[in-house]
PDB file of C-alpha atoms in Angstrom:
ATOM      1  CA  MET A   1      66.659 -12.891 148.945  1.00  0.00           C
ATOM      2  CA  LEU A   2      63.387 -13.078 150.832  1.00  0.00           C
ATOM      3  CA  GLY A   3      62.143 -16.195 148.725  1.00  0.00           C
ATOM      4  CA  PRO A   4      64.939 -18.607 149.424  1.00  0.00           C
ATOM      5  CA  LEU A   5      65.090 -17.492 153.130  1.00  0.00           C
ATOM      6  CA  TYR A   6      61.493 -18.281 153.488  1.00  0.00           C
ATOM      7  CA  THR A   7      61.507 -21.671 151.861  1.00  0.00           C
ATOM      8  CA  ILE A   8      64.690 -22.725 153.933  1.00  0.00           C
ATOM      9  CA  VAL A   9      63.263 -21.707 157.307  1.00  0.00           C
ATOM     10  CA  LEU A  10      59.745 -23.059 156.657  1.00  0.00           C
ATOM     11  CA  THR A  11      61.547 -26.335 155.379  1.00  0.00           C
ATOM     12  CA  SER A  12      63.448 -26.422 158.818  1.00  0.00           C
ATOM     13  CA  LEU A  13      60.059 -26.018 160.715  1.00  0.00           C
ATOM     14  CA  SER A  14      58.165 -28.790 158.841  1.00  0.00           C
ATOM     15  CA  SER A  15      57.834 -32.236 159.804  1.00  0.00           C
ATOM     16  CA  SER A  16      59.014 -35.465 157.786  1.00  0.00           C
ATOM     17  CA  GLY A  17      55.562 -36.000 156.394  1.00  0.00           C
ATOM     18  CA  THR A  18      55.309 -32.351 155.133  1.00  0.00           C
ATOM     19  CA  VAL A  19      58.765 -32.561 153.489  1.00  0.00           C
ATOM     20  CA  THR A  20      57.943 -35.799 152.002  1.00  0.00           C
ATOM     21  CA  ARG A  21      54.268 -34.606 150.563  1.00  0.00           C
ATOM     22  CA  ALA A  22      56.186 -31.452 149.242  1.00  0.00           C
ATOM     23  CA  GLY A  23      58.630 -33.682 147.396  1.00  0.00           C
ATOM     24  CA  GLY A  24      61.751 -31.521 148.832  1.00  0.00           C
ATOM     25  CA  LEU A  25      61.628 -27.971 149.941  1.00  0.00           C
ATOM     26  CA  VAL A  26      58.230 -26.729 151.608  1.00  0.00           C
ATOM     27  CA  LEU A  27      56.788 -23.719 149.967  1.00  0.00           C
ATOM     28  CA  VAL A  28      53.374 -23.939 151.794  1.00  0.00           C
ATOM     29  CA  PRO A  29      53.062 -24.484 155.519  1.00  0.00           C
ATOM     30  CA  ASP A  30      51.391 -27.543 156.946  1.00  0.00           C
ATOM     31  CA  GLY A  31      51.927 -27.690 160.448  1.00  0.00           C
ATOM     32  CA  ILE A  32      55.082 -26.294 162.330  1.00  0.00           C
ATOM     33  CA  THR A  33      57.486 -28.325 164.581  1.00  0.00           C
ATOM     34  CA  PHE A  34      60.798 -27.451 166.208  1.00  0.00           C
ATOM     35  CA  GLU A  35      62.072 -31.106 166.089  1.00  0.00           C
ATOM     36  CA  ALA A  36      64.970 -30.294 163.830  1.00  0.00           C
ATOM     37  CA  TYR A  37      66.316 -27.673 166.013  1.00  0.00           C
ATOM     38  CA  ARG A  38      65.745 -29.962 169.227  1.00  0.00           C
ATOM     39  CA  GLN A  39      67.744 -32.716 167.319  1.00  0.00           C
ATOM     40  CA  ILE A  40      70.488 -30.120 166.460  1.00  0.00           C
ATOM     41  CA  SER A  41      70.494 -28.505 170.063  1.00  0.00           C
ATOM     42  CA  SER A  42      70.973 -32.064 171.392  1.00  0.00           C
ATOM     43  CA  ASP A  43      73.761 -32.955 168.964  1.00  0.00           C
ATOM     44  CA  THR A  44      77.327 -32.386 170.410  1.00  0.00           C
ATOM     45  CA  VAL A  45      78.747 -31.919 166.945  1.00  0.00           C
ATOM     46  CA  VAL A  46      76.811 -29.035 165.879  1.00  0.00           C
ATOM     47  CA  SER A  47      76.701 -27.444 169.355  1.00  0.00           C
ATOM     48  CA  ARG A  48      80.271 -27.561 169.633  1.00  0.00           C
ATOM     49  CA  ALA A  49      80.700 -26.196 166.175  1.00  0.00           C
ATOM     50  CA  VAL A  50      78.520 -23.224 166.917  1.00  0.00           C
ATOM     51  CA  ILE A  51      80.702 -22.433 169.805  1.00  0.00           C
ATOM     52  CA  VAL A  52      83.737 -22.774 167.841  1.00  0.00           C
ATOM     53  CA  SER A  53      82.722 -20.545 165.349  1.00  0.00           C
ATOM     54  CA  THR A  54      81.579 -17.954 167.755  1.00  0.00           C
ATOM     55  CA  GLY A  55      84.845 -17.868 169.475  1.00  0.00           C
ATOM     56  CA  VAL A  56      86.873 -17.770 166.242  1.00  0.00           C
ATOM     57  CA  THR A  57      84.778 -15.008 164.914  1.00  0.00           C
ATOM     58  CA  VAL A  58      85.026 -12.870 167.915  1.00  0.00           C
ATOM     59  CA  VAL A  59      88.692 -13.378 168.501  1.00  0.00           C
ATOM     60  CA  GLY A  60      89.425 -13.297 164.874  1.00  0.00           C
ATOM     61  CA  THR A  61      87.427  -9.920 164.089  1.00  0.00           C
ATOM     62  CA  LEU A  62      89.174  -8.311 167.028  1.00  0.00           C
ATOM     63  CA  ILE A  63      92.631  -9.049 166.071  1.00  0.00           C
ATOM     64  CA  SER A  64      92.023  -8.273 162.126  1.00  0.00           C
ATOM     65  CA  ALA A  65      90.123  -5.120 162.876  1.00  0.00           C
ATOM     66  CA  GLY A  66      92.881  -4.092 165.569  1.00  0.00           C
ATOM     67  CA  VAL A  67      95.796  -4.808 163.177  1.00  0.00           C
ATOM     68  CA  SER A  68      94.128  -3.426 160.061  1.00  0.00           C
ATOM     69  CA  ILE A  69      93.435   0.008 161.942  1.00  0.00           C
ATOM     70  CA  LEU A  70      97.035   0.179 163.254  1.00  0.00           C
ATOM     71  CA  GLY A  71      98.515  -0.650 159.770  1.00  0.00           C
ATOM     72  CA  ALA A  72      96.324   1.669 157.944  1.00  0.00           C
ATOM     73  CA  TYR A  73      97.005   4.523 160.170  1.00  0.00           C
ATOM     74  CA  SER A  74     100.630   4.289 160.051  1.00  0.00           C
ATOM     75  CA  LEU A  75     100.546   4.051 156.260  1.00  0.00           C
ATOM     76  CA  SER A  76      97.980   7.062 156.123  1.00  0.00           C
ATOM     77  CA  ARG A  77     100.950   9.259 157.711  1.00  0.00           C
ATOM     78  CA  PRO A  78     103.401  10.240 155.272  1.00  0.00           C
ATOM     79  CA  GLY A  79     107.026   9.864 156.593  1.00  0.00           C
ATOM     80  CA  SER A  80     106.172   7.083 159.059  1.00  0.00           C
ATOM     81  CA  PHE A  81     108.736   4.342 159.344  1.00  0.00           C
ATOM     82  CA  LEU A  82     109.309   2.428 156.435  1.00  0.00           C
ATOM     83  CA  HIS A  83     106.315   4.122 154.741  1.00  0.00           C
ATOM     84  CA  ARG A  84     106.954   3.432 151.011  1.00  0.00           C
ATOM     85  CA  PRO A  85     108.236  -0.215 151.349  1.00  0.00           C
ATOM     86  CA  LEU A  86     105.271  -1.255 153.690  1.00  0.00           C
ATOM     87  CA  LEU A  87     102.709   0.456 151.413  1.00  0.00           C
ATOM     88  CA  PHE A  88     104.260  -1.160 148.536  1.00  0.00           C
ATOM     89  CA  SER A  89     104.064  -4.512 150.126  1.00  0.00           C
ATOM     90  CA  VAL A  90     100.307  -4.072 150.951  1.00  0.00           C
ATOM     91  CA  LEU A  91      99.565  -3.093 147.397  1.00  0.00           C
ATOM     92  CA  LEU A  92     101.536  -6.105 146.295  1.00  0.00           C
ATOM     93  CA  MET A  93      99.200  -8.489 148.130  1.00  0.00           C
ATOM     94  CA  PHE A  94      96.510  -7.338 145.463  1.00  0.00           C
ATOM     95  CA  VAL A  95      98.638  -8.931 142.870  1.00  0.00           C
ATOM     96  CA  PHE A  96     100.463 -12.028 144.395  1.00  0.00           C
ATOM     97  CA  PHE A  97      99.244 -14.629 146.656  1.00  0.00           C
ATOM     98  CA  PRO A  98     101.794 -17.150 148.166  1.00  0.00           C
ATOM     99  CA  GLY A  99      99.441 -20.171 147.221  1.00  0.00           C
ATOM    100  CA  ILE A 100      98.072 -23.057 149.283  1.00  0.00           C
ATOM    101  CA  ILE A 101     101.082 -25.072 149.542  1.00  0.00           C
ATOM    102  CA  PRO A 102     103.515 -22.522 150.965  1.00  0.00           C
ATOM    103  CA  VAL A 103     100.796 -21.171 153.455  1.00  0.00           C
ATOM    104  CA  TYR A 104     100.116 -24.749 154.435  1.00  0.00           C
ATOM    105  CA  LEU A 105     103.838 -25.540 155.123  1.00  0.00           C
ATOM    106  CA  MET A 106     104.406 -22.552 156.847  1.00  0.00           C
ATOM    107  CA  VAL A 107     101.250 -23.125 159.152  1.00  0.00           C
ATOM    108  CA  SER A 108     102.649 -26.655 159.776  1.00  0.00           C
ATOM    109  CA  GLY A 109     106.154 -25.468 160.451  1.00  0.00           C
ATOM    110  CA  LEU A 110     105.049 -23.079 163.176  1.00  0.00           C
ATOM    111  CA  GLY A 111     103.008 -25.944 164.847  1.00  0.00           C
ATOM    112  CA  LEU A 112      99.438 -24.364 164.300  1.00  0.00           C
ATOM    113  CA  LYS A 113      97.916 -27.574 162.815  1.00  0.00           C
ATOM    114  CA  ASP A 114      94.695 -28.485 164.982  1.00  0.00           C
ATOM    115  CA  SER A 115      95.217 -25.136 166.551  1.00  0.00           C
ATOM    116  CA  TYR A 116      92.351 -22.558 166.468  1.00  0.00           C
ATOM    117  CA  TRP A 117      95.050 -20.127 165.552  1.00  0.00           C
ATOM    118  CA  ALA A 118      95.269 -21.696 162.150  1.00  0.00           C
ATOM    119  CA  LEU A 119      91.776 -20.591 161.509  1.00  0.00           C
ATOM    120  CA  ILE A 120      92.738 -16.975 162.319  1.00  0.00           C
ATOM    121  CA  LEU A 121      96.336 -15.908 161.644  1.00  0.00           C
ATOM    122  CA  PRO A 122      96.523 -17.065 157.874  1.00  0.00           C
ATOM    123  CA  THR A 123      93.787 -14.718 156.905  1.00  0.00           C
ATOM    124  CA  ALA A 124      94.005 -12.124 159.829  1.00  0.00           C
ATOM    125  CA  VAL A 125      94.621  -9.114 157.536  1.00  0.00           C
ATOM    126  CA  SER A 126      93.077  -8.108 154.201  1.00  0.00           C
ATOM    127  CA  ALA A 127      94.892  -5.964 151.900  1.00  0.00           C
ATOM    128  CA  PHE A 128      91.727  -4.545 150.554  1.00  0.00           C
ATOM    129  CA  ASN A 129      90.212  -3.416 154.213  1.00  0.00           C
ATOM    130  CA  VAL A 130      93.685  -1.740 155.055  1.00  0.00           C
ATOM    131  CA  VAL A 131      93.470   0.469 151.864  1.00  0.00           C
ATOM    132  CA  VAL A 132      89.973   1.466 152.538  1.00  0.00           C
ATOM    133  CA  LEU A 133      90.908   2.311 156.073  1.00  0.00           C
ATOM    134  CA  ARG A 134      93.984   4.167 154.887  1.00  0.00           C
ATOM    135  CA  SER A 135      92.027   6.142 152.444  1.00  0.00           C
ATOM    136  CA  PHE A 136      89.505   7.180 154.882  1.00  0.00           C
ATOM    137  CA  PHE A 137      92.075   8.058 157.463  1.00  0.00           C
ATOM    138  CA  MET A 138      93.870  10.195 154.901  1.00  0.00           C
ATOM    139  CA  GLY A 139      90.628  12.255 154.468  1.00  0.00           C
ATOM    140  CA  ILE A 140      90.861  13.339 158.199  1.00  0.00           C
ATOM    141  CA  PRO A 141      91.841  17.085 158.055  1.00  0.00           C
ATOM    142  CA  GLN A 142      95.540  17.394 158.918  1.00  0.00           C
ATOM    143  CA  GLU A 143      94.984  20.353 161.170  1.00  0.00           C
ATOM    144  CA  ILE A 144      92.947  18.485 163.462  1.00  0.00           C
ATOM    145  CA  LEU A 145      95.699  15.983 164.127  1.00  0.00           C
ATOM    146  CA  ASP A 146      98.389  18.808 164.197  1.00  0.00           C
ATOM    147  CA  SER A 147      96.432  20.589 167.006  1.00  0.00           C
ATOM    148  CA  ALA A 148      96.387  17.320 168.979  1.00  0.00           C
ATOM    149  CA  ARG A 149     100.117  16.951 168.631  1.00  0.00           C
ATOM    150  CA  ILE A 150     100.530  20.569 169.647  1.00  0.00           C
ATOM    151  CA  ASP A 151      98.413  19.920 172.931  1.00  0.00           C
ATOM    152  CA  GLY A 152     101.088  17.005 173.567  1.00  0.00           C
ATOM    153  CA  ALA A 153      98.963  13.849 172.359  1.00  0.00           C
ATOM    154  CA  GLY A 154     101.012  10.852 171.096  1.00  0.00           C
ATOM    155  CA  GLU A 155     100.124   9.154 167.785  1.00  0.00           C
ATOM    156  CA  PHE A 156      98.545   6.388 169.461  1.00  0.00           C
ATOM    157  CA  ARG A 157      96.151   8.728 171.704  1.00  0.00           C
ATOM    158  CA  ILE A 158      95.352  10.585 168.480  1.00  0.00           C
ATOM    159  CA  LEU A 159      94.297   7.402 166.884  1.00  0.00           C
ATOM    160  CA  VAL A 160      92.134   6.364 169.830  1.00  0.00           C
ATOM    161  CA  GLN A 161      90.410   9.381 170.918  1.00  0.00           C
ATOM    162  CA  ILE A 162      90.344  11.469 167.511  1.00  0.00           C
ATOM    163  CA  VAL A 163      90.634   9.348 164.398  1.00  0.00           C
ATOM    164  CA  LEU A 164      88.644   6.249 165.471  1.00  0.00           C
ATOM    165  CA  PRO A 165      85.641   8.573 166.780  1.00  0.00           C
ATOM    166  CA  MET A 166      85.596  10.103 163.273  1.00  0.00           C
ATOM    167  CA  SER A 167      85.908   6.894 161.516  1.00  0.00           C
ATOM    168  CA  LYS A 168      82.843   4.919 163.026  1.00  0.00           C
ATOM    169  CA  ALA A 169      81.286   4.093 159.549  1.00  0.00           C
ATOM    170  CA  VAL A 170      84.244   2.643 157.901  1.00  0.00           C
ATOM    171  CA  THR A 171      85.489   0.636 161.031  1.00  0.00           C
ATOM    172  CA  ALA A 172      82.063  -0.716 161.682  1.00  0.00           C
ATOM    173  CA  VAL A 173      82.072  -1.875 157.878  1.00  0.00           C
ATOM    174  CA  VAL A 174      85.527  -3.404 158.038  1.00  0.00           C
ATOM    175  CA  ALA A 175      84.785  -5.294 161.066  1.00  0.00           C
ATOM    176  CA  MET A 176      81.648  -6.834 159.569  1.00  0.00           C
ATOM    177  CA  PHE A 177      83.569  -7.856 156.529  1.00  0.00           C
ATOM    178  CA  TYR A 178      85.942  -9.548 158.889  1.00  0.00           C
ATOM    179  CA  ALA A 179      83.280 -11.077 161.023  1.00  0.00           C
ATOM    180  CA  VAL A 180      81.306 -12.572 158.061  1.00  0.00           C
ATOM    181  CA  GLY A 181      84.296 -13.757 156.828  1.00  0.00           C
ATOM    182  CA  TYR A 182      85.400 -15.537 159.732  1.00  0.00           C
ATOM    183  CA  TRP A 183      81.809 -16.995 160.404  1.00  0.00           C
ATOM    184  CA  ASN A 184      81.542 -18.465 156.880  1.00  0.00           C
ATOM    185  CA  ALA A 185      85.149 -19.632 156.505  1.00  0.00           C
ATOM    186  CA  TRP A 186      85.381 -23.421 156.061  1.00  0.00           C
ATOM    187  CA  PHE A 187      88.502 -23.875 153.745  1.00  0.00           C
ATOM    188  CA  ASN A 188      91.176 -23.236 156.473  1.00  0.00           C
ATOM    189  CA  ALA A 189      89.163 -25.725 158.778  1.00  0.00           C
ATOM    190  CA  MET A 190      89.382 -28.468 156.037  1.00  0.00           C
ATOM    191  CA  LEU A 191      92.956 -27.910 155.555  1.00  0.00           C
ATOM    192  CA  TYR A 192      94.502 -27.454 159.029  1.00  0.00           C
ATOM    193  CA  MET A 193      91.926 -29.150 161.376  1.00  0.00           C
ATOM    194  CA  ASP A 194      92.221 -33.127 161.665  1.00  0.00           C
ATOM    195  CA  ASP A 195      90.432 -33.027 165.029  1.00  0.00           C
ATOM    196  CA  THR A 196      86.651 -33.035 164.121  1.00  0.00           C
ATOM    197  CA  ARG A 197      85.827 -31.674 167.902  1.00  0.00           C
ATOM    198  CA  LYS A 198      87.368 -28.292 166.494  1.00  0.00           C
ATOM    199  CA  TRP A 199      85.480 -27.866 163.097  1.00  0.00           C
ATOM    200  CA  PRO A 200      83.704 -24.550 162.731  1.00  0.00           C
ATOM    201  CA  LEU A 201      80.023 -24.437 161.812  1.00  0.00           C
ATOM    202  CA  ALA A 202      80.760 -23.751 158.182  1.00  0.00           C
ATOM    203  CA  LEU A 203      82.698 -26.799 157.703  1.00  0.00           C
ATOM    204  CA  ILE A 204      79.840 -28.790 159.225  1.00  0.00           C
ATOM    205  CA  LEU A 205      77.510 -27.074 157.031  1.00  0.00           C
ATOM    206  CA  ARG A 206      79.490 -27.877 153.933  1.00  0.00           C
ATOM    207  CA  GLN A 207      80.179 -31.772 155.043  1.00  0.00           C
ATOM    208  CA  TYR A 208      76.480 -32.148 156.233  1.00  0.00           C
ATOM    209  CA  VAL A 209      74.247 -30.080 153.796  1.00  0.00           C
ATOM    210  CA  VAL A 210      76.317 -29.651 150.764  1.00  0.00           C
ATOM    211  CA  ASP A 211      78.229 -33.002 150.494  1.00  0.00           C
ATOM    212  CA  SER A 212      75.443 -34.891 152.379  1.00  0.00           C
ATOM    213  CA  ASN A 213      77.993 -36.587 154.558  1.00  0.00           C
ATOM    214  CA  PRO A 214      77.057 -37.938 157.961  1.00  0.00           C
ATOM    215  CA  LEU A 215      78.039 -35.752 160.809  1.00  0.00           C
ATOM    216  CA  PRO A 216      81.535 -36.578 162.185  1.00  0.00           C
ATOM    217  CA  ALA A 217      81.989 -38.160 165.578  1.00  0.00           C
ATOM    218  CA  ALA A 218      82.802 -35.338 167.957  1.00  0.00           C
ATOM    219  CA  THR A 219      83.640 -37.876 170.800  1.00  0.00           C
ATOM    220  CA  ALA A 220      83.840 -41.638 171.290  1.00  0.00           C
ATOM    221  CA  GLY A 221      80.494 -41.978 172.194  1.00  0.00           C
ATOM    222  CA  VAL A 222      78.805 -39.550 169.824  1.00  0.00           C
ATOM    223  CA  THR A 223      78.307 -40.635 166.082  1.00  0.00           C
ATOM    224  CA  GLY A 224      76.649 -38.895 163.257  1.00  0.00           C
ATOM    225  CA  ASP A 225      75.547 -41.961 161.367  1.00  0.00           C
ATOM    226  CA  ALA A 226      71.891 -41.062 161.263  1.00  0.00           C
ATOM    227  CA  PRO A 227      71.030 -40.098 157.671  1.00  0.00           C
ATOM    228  CA  PRO A 228      70.434 -36.463 157.349  1.00  0.00           C
ATOM    229  CA  THR A 229      67.096 -35.174 156.760  1.00  0.00           C
ATOM    230  CA  LEU A 230      66.247 -32.077 154.650  1.00  0.00           C
ATOM    231  CA  ALA A 231      64.626 -30.315 157.637  1.00  0.00           C
ATOM    232  CA  ILE A 232      67.658 -30.959 159.714  1.00  0.00           C
ATOM    233  CA  LYS A 233      69.820 -29.630 156.859  1.00  0.00           C
ATOM    234  CA  MET A 234      67.919 -26.441 156.455  1.00  0.00           C
ATOM    235  CA  ALA A 235      67.838 -25.811 160.096  1.00  0.00           C
ATOM    236  CA  ILE A 236      71.720 -25.972 160.115  1.00  0.00           C
ATOM    237  CA  VAL A 237      71.439 -23.509 157.291  1.00  0.00           C
ATOM    238  CA  VAL A 238      69.253 -21.081 159.306  1.00  0.00           C
ATOM    239  CA  ILE A 239      71.563 -21.181 162.152  1.00  0.00           C
ATOM    240  CA  ALA A 240      74.647 -20.407 159.946  1.00  0.00           C
ATOM    241  CA  VAL A 241      72.754 -17.353 158.480  1.00  0.00           C
ATOM    242  CA  ILE A 242      71.127 -15.785 161.596  1.00  0.00           C
ATOM    243  CA  PRO A 243      74.613 -13.817 162.585  1.00  0.00           C
ATOM    244  CA  ALA A 244      74.642 -12.265 159.351  1.00  0.00           C
ATOM    245  CA  LEU A 245      70.972 -11.464 159.281  1.00  0.00           C
ATOM    246  CA  ILE A 246      71.597  -9.807 162.780  1.00  0.00           C
ATOM    247  CA  MET A 247      74.737  -8.094 161.986  1.00  0.00           C
ATOM    248  CA  TYR A 248      73.802  -6.382 158.853  1.00  0.00           C
ATOM    249  CA  PRO A 249      71.023  -4.259 160.111  1.00  0.00           C
ATOM    250  CA  LEU A 250      73.180  -2.915 162.886  1.00  0.00           C
ATOM    251  CA  VAL A 251      75.701  -1.504 160.368  1.00  0.00           C
ATOM    252  CA  GLN A 252      73.585  -1.103 157.449  1.00  0.00           C
ATOM    253  CA  ARG A 253      73.349   2.845 157.924  1.00  0.00           C
ATOM    254  CA  HIS A 254      77.196   2.866 157.919  1.00  0.00           C
ATOM    255  CA  PHE A 255      77.815   0.487 154.924  1.00  0.00           C
ATOM    256  CA  THR A 256      77.301   2.901 151.968  1.00  0.00           C
ATOM    257  CA  LYS A 257      79.043   5.737 153.612  1.00  0.00           C
ATOM    258  CA  GLY A 258      81.939   3.648 154.999  1.00  0.00           C
ATOM    259  CA  VAL A 259      82.667   1.936 151.837  1.00  0.00           C
ATOM    260  CA  ILE A 260      82.230   4.574 149.369  1.00  0.00           C
ATOM    261  CA  VAL A 261      83.800   7.446 151.255  1.00  0.00           C
ATOM    262  CA  GLY A 262      86.623   5.187 152.397  1.00  0.00           C
ATOM    263  CA  ALA A 263      87.389   4.181 148.783  1.00  0.00           C
ATOM    264  CA  ILE A 264      87.293   7.420 146.948  1.00  0.00           C
ATOM    265  CA  LYS A 265      89.369   9.563 149.422  1.00  0.00           C
ATOM    266  CA  GLY A 266      92.940   9.814 149.299  1.00  0.00           C
TER     267      GLY A 266
END
């Protein structure tokens, strides 16, 4: 992991002459320059894409984590409203997926095309994350919840004040899964976003770095005709990777406990 990351960062900090002499990716430093990052920061397209990705990731993670926690808690309580049909529906999502065309028609029919909600709602809930949360919630001793009910606490208060504080590990891991998924998602943007000003960074990364296409015009006066250089491409890759590098150490201590304990209980 460190080898490719070192090469990408070093190439992004190298001058055009250094990249030319290296014949591609730079392995040995020969002067450091931040010109690629300065060019990106002055580029309206990339700057706007970073803002779009950040907003979609924050809002999407809050919605997805909230809905998943509420759904998992209700499914972890035997005898809850429509418990078996809803649980069967969630488990069925592991086997069947409606497909791209039905989902596209539904998104278009709801008028969500060219809307940021099209980047959030179609993938707002993951059946895997709901099942992991449900398994963890089922492992919480029933006596603790019963004592809270005797004291007059309702289900929502029990969830917020008792269950969630005892489930920090699995909640942090699930939130990280959602956040990384939203940050790296590009396919929904390619399907539903015709307005290039609303493209997230992941789609810019694919168009500009993977497909070597010029940056799309964000406004009438901003164009991306300049031929892409390897240093600029690697700088965009670094910007796209930074959030995951920051996020993972924060939840790393919860990662193994949250996934393994949540998966084997229940």
